């Protein structure tokens, strides 16, 4: 009977208002997770690829444009400058090439092979023929003032009526077998053996300067 009485008392307990205010399990819900659009990601990836391709194409076109610019200006096309064409004339085999009548001021022919090359009447002021091979070249009537023939091989060349005033001919420069009639060697520093050799064959007067070849060589 005691047990039954306790149970009856428990059944009559008033409801707890705190317990009633708790939310039901069914009322909880997780926050919505944003869905990543595969189509949007693919669009962005394609856009980056297109941008990369555009930059690469622009860089290539800029490089081509720069190459064409330098090729069009010979003075910028190669170190040493000079107005002859767009090709390099330094250290090249230019055997038999025709430069006659050209304006080649300060042109760089260092160490080039210029055998039988034609420079007749060319303007070669300040040009460099350092260590070049000019065997048999035609330099007649050429303006060679201030040109550098240091260590050059100028054997059997035609220097008739050429103006070499102030040119350099130091080292082992050789004029053996060359034609120098009417050539002007004013202020050209020559080895004594070369001077003696040239004085033996010197003749004529330069038509431009009016100087006698022998006098410009300081021949006795």
Coordinates of C-alpha atoms in Angstrom, one line a residue:
X1 CA 0.0 0.0 0.0
X2 CA 2.9 2.3 0.8
X3 CA 4.4 1.9 -2.7
X4 CA 1.1 2.5 -4.3
X5 CA 0.6 5.7 -2.3
X6 CA 4.0 7.1 -3.4
X7 CA 3.3 6.4 -7.0
X8 CA 0.0 8.2 -6.7
X9 CA 1.8 11.2 -5.3
X10 CA 4.3 11.2 -8.1
X11 CA 1.6 11.1 -10.6
X12 CA 0.1 14.2 -9.2
X13 CA 3.2 16.4 -9.3
X14 CA 2.8 19.7 -11.2
X15 CA 4.5 20.0 -14.5
X16 CA 7.9 21.7 -14.5
X17 CA 7.7 25.0 -16.6
X18 CA 11.5 24.9 -17.3
X19 CA 11.3 21.6 -18.9
X20 CA 8.4 22.7 -21.1
X21 CA 10.4 25.6 -22.5
X22 CA 13.2 23.5 -23.9
X23 CA 13.1 23.2 -27.7
X24 CA 12.1 19.9 -29.1
X25 CA 14.8 17.9 -30.9
X26 CA 12.8 18.1 -34.0
X27 CA 13.0 21.9 -34.1
X28 CA 16.9 22.0 -34.5
X29 CA 18.3 22.5 -38.0
X30 CA 21.8 22.9 -39.4
X31 CA 22.8 26.1 -41.2
X32 CA 22.6 25.9 -45.0
X33 CA 26.0 25.1 -46.6
X34 CA 26.7 27.2 -49.7
X35 CA 27.0 25.0 -52.8
X36 CA 30.0 25.6 -55.1
X37 CA 29.0 25.9 -58.7
X38 CA 31.1 23.6 -60.9
X39 CA 30.1 25.7 -63.9
X40 CA 31.3 28.9 -62.2
X41 CA 34.7 27.4 -61.3
X42 CA 35.2 26.1 -64.8
X43 CA 34.4 29.6 -66.2
X44 CA 37.0 31.2 -63.9
X45 CA 39.6 28.6 -64.9
X46 CA 39.0 29.2 -68.6
X47 CA 39.2 33.0 -68.0
X48 CA 42.7 32.6 -66.4
X49 CA 43.9 30.4 -69.3
X50 CA 42.7 33.0 -71.8
X51 CA 44.5 35.8 -69.9
X52 CA 47.7 33.8 -69.8
X53 CA 47.5 33.1 -73.5
X54 CA 46.9 36.8 -74.3
X55 CA 49.9 37.8 -72.2
X56 CA 52.1 35.3 -74.0
X57 CA 50.9 36.4 -77.4
X58 CA 51.5 40.0 -76.6
X59 CA 55.1 39.3 -75.3
X60 CA 55.8 37.4 -78.5
X61 CA 54.6 40.2 -80.7
X62 CA 56.6 42.7 -78.8
X63 CA 59.8 40.6 -79.3
X64 CA 59.1 40.3 -83.0
X65 CA 58.5 44.1 -83.3
X66 CA 61.8 44.8 -81.4
X67 CA 63.7 42.4 -83.7
X68 CA 62.3 44.1 -86.8
X69 CA 63.2 47.5 -85.4
X70 CA 66.8 46.7 -84.8
X71 CA 67.1 44.9 -88.2
X72 CA 65.8 48.0 -89.9
X73 CA 68.4 50.3 -88.4
X74 CA 71.9 49.0 -89.2
X75 CA 73.5 51.3 -86.7
X76 CA 71.6 49.4 -84.0
X77 CA 71.8 46.0 -85.6
X78 CA 75.3 45.1 -84.5
X79 CA 77.9 46.5 -82.1
X80 CA 80.3 48.8 -83.9
X81 CA 77.6 50.5 -86.0
X82 CA 78.1 51.6 -89.6
X83 CA 75.5 52.3 -92.3
X84 CA 76.2 49.3 -94.5
X85 CA 73.2 47.0 -94.6
X86 CA 71.9 45.1 -91.6
X87 CA 74.6 42.5 -91.6
X88 CA 77.5 42.1 -89.3
X89 CA 80.9 42.9 -91.0
X90 CA 83.1 42.0 -88.0
X91 CA 84.8 38.7 -88.0
X92 CA 83.1 37.6 -91.3
X93 CA 84.3 36.1 -94.5
X94 CA 83.6 38.8 -97.0
X95 CA 85.9 37.6 -99.8
X96 CA 85.3 39.4 -103.1
X97 CA 82.4 41.5 -101.7
X98 CA 81.6 44.7 -103.5
X99 CA 81.6 47.8 -101.2
X100 CA 82.6 50.2 -104.0
X101 CA 81.3 53.8 -103.6
X102 CA 79.6 53.0 -100.3
X103 CA 79.6 55.3 -97.3
X104 CA 81.1 53.1 -94.5
X105 CA 82.1 55.6 -91.9
X106 CA 83.4 53.9 -88.7
X107 CA 82.4 50.5 -90.1
X108 CA 83.7 47.6 -88.1
X109 CA 85.7 45.1 -90.2
X110 CA 87.8 43.8 -87.3
X111 CA 89.3 40.3 -88.0
X112 CA 87.3 39.9 -91.2
X113 CA 88.5 38.2 -94.4
X114 CA 88.3 40.8 -97.1
X115 CA 90.4 39.2 -99.9
X116 CA 89.8 40.8 -103.3
X117 CA 87.0 42.9 -101.7
X118 CA 86.2 46.0 -103.7
X119 CA 86.3 49.3 -101.7
X120 CA 87.0 51.5 -104.7
X121 CA 85.9 55.1 -104.0
X122 CA 84.3 54.1 -100.6
X123 CA 84.2 56.5 -97.7
X124 CA 85.8 54.6 -94.9
X125 CA 86.7 57.4 -92.4
X126 CA 87.5 55.8 -89.0
X127 CA 86.7 52.3 -90.2
X128 CA 88.4 49.5 -88.4
X129 CA 90.4 46.8 -90.3
X130 CA 92.2 45.6 -87.2
X131 CA 93.7 42.2 -87.8
X132 CA 91.8 41.9 -91.1
X133 CA 93.0 40.2 -94.2
X134 CA 92.8 42.7 -97.1
X135 CA 95.0 40.7 -99.5
X136 CA 94.4 41.8 -103.0
X137 CA 91.6 44.2 -102.0
X138 CA 90.9 47.3 -104.1
X139 CA 91.1 50.4 -102.0
X140 CA 91.8 52.8 -104.8
X141 CA 90.4 56.3 -104.5
X142 CA 89.0 55.4 -101.0
X143 CA 88.8 57.9 -98.2
X144 CA 90.6 56.0 -95.4
X145 CA 91.4 58.9 -93.1
X146 CA 91.7 57.7 -89.5
X147 CA 91.1 54.1 -90.5
X148 CA 92.7 51.4 -88.3
X149 CA 95.0 48.9 -90.2
X150 CA 96.8 47.7 -87.0
X151 CA 97.9 44.0 -87.5
X152 CA 96.1 44.0 -90.9
X153 CA 97.4 42.1 -93.9
X154 CA 97.3 44.7 -96.8
X155 CA 99.6 42.8 -99.1
X156 CA 99.0 43.1 -102.9
X157 CA 96.2 45.6 -102.3
X158 CA 95.5 48.5 -104.6
X159 CA 95.9 51.8 -102.7
X160 CA 96.3 54.1 -105.6
X161 CA 95.0 57.6 -105.0
X162 CA 93.7 56.5 -101.6
X163 CA 93.8 59.0 -98.7
X164 CA 95.2 57.4 -95.6
X165 CA 95.8 60.6 -93.6
X166 CA 96.0 59.8 -89.9
X167 CA 95.4 56.1 -90.4
X168 CA 96.9 53.6 -87.9
X169 CA 99.3 50.9 -89.2
X170 CA 101.0 49.6 -86.0
X171 CA 102.1 46.1 -85.2
X172 CA 102.8 43.7 -88.1
X173 CA 100.8 45.6 -90.7
X174 CA 102.1 44.7 -94.1
X175 CA 101.8 46.6 -97.4
X176 CA 104.1 44.3 -99.3
X177 CA 103.3 44.1 -103.0
X178 CA 100.7 46.8 -102.8
X179 CA 100.2 49.6 -105.4
X180 CA 100.5 53.0 -103.6
X181 CA 100.8 55.4 -106.6
X182 CA 99.2 58.7 -105.6
X183 CA 98.4 57.4 -102.0
X184 CA 98.6 59.9 -99.2
X185 CA 100.3 58.5 -96.0
X186 CA 100.4 61.8 -94.1
X187 CA 100.8 61.1 -90.3
X188 CA 100.6 57.4 -90.7
X189 CA 102.8 55.7 -88.1
X190 CA 104.8 53.0 -90.0
X191 CA 107.5 50.6 -88.9
X192 CA 110.8 51.7 -90.3
X193 CA 111.2 48.6 -92.5
X194 CA 107.7 49.2 -94.0
X195 CA 108.5 52.9 -94.6
X196 CA 111.8 51.9 -96.4
X197 CA 109.9 49.4 -98.5
X198 CA 107.1 51.8 -99.5
X199 CA 109.6 54.5 -100.3
X200 CA 111.2 52.3 -102.9
X201 CA 107.9 52.0 -104.8
X202 CA 106.3 55.4 -103.9
X203 CA 105.2 57.6 -106.8
X204 CA 102.5 60.0 -107.9
X205 CA 100.5 62.8 -106.3
X206 CA 97.2 62.4 -104.5
X207 CA 94.4 64.0 -106.6
X208 CA 92.4 65.1 -103.6
X209 CA 95.1 66.4 -101.2
X210 CA 97.7 67.4 -103.8
X211 CA 100.4 65.7 -101.7
X212 CA 103.1 63.7 -103.3
X213 CA 103.2 60.1 -102.0
X214 CA 107.0 60.2 -101.3
X215 CA 106.6 63.3 -99.2
X216 CA 103.9 61.9 -97.1
X217 CA 106.1 58.9 -96.4
X218 CA 108.9 61.2 -95.4
X219 CA 111.2 59.4 -97.9
X220 CA 114.7 60.8 -98.3

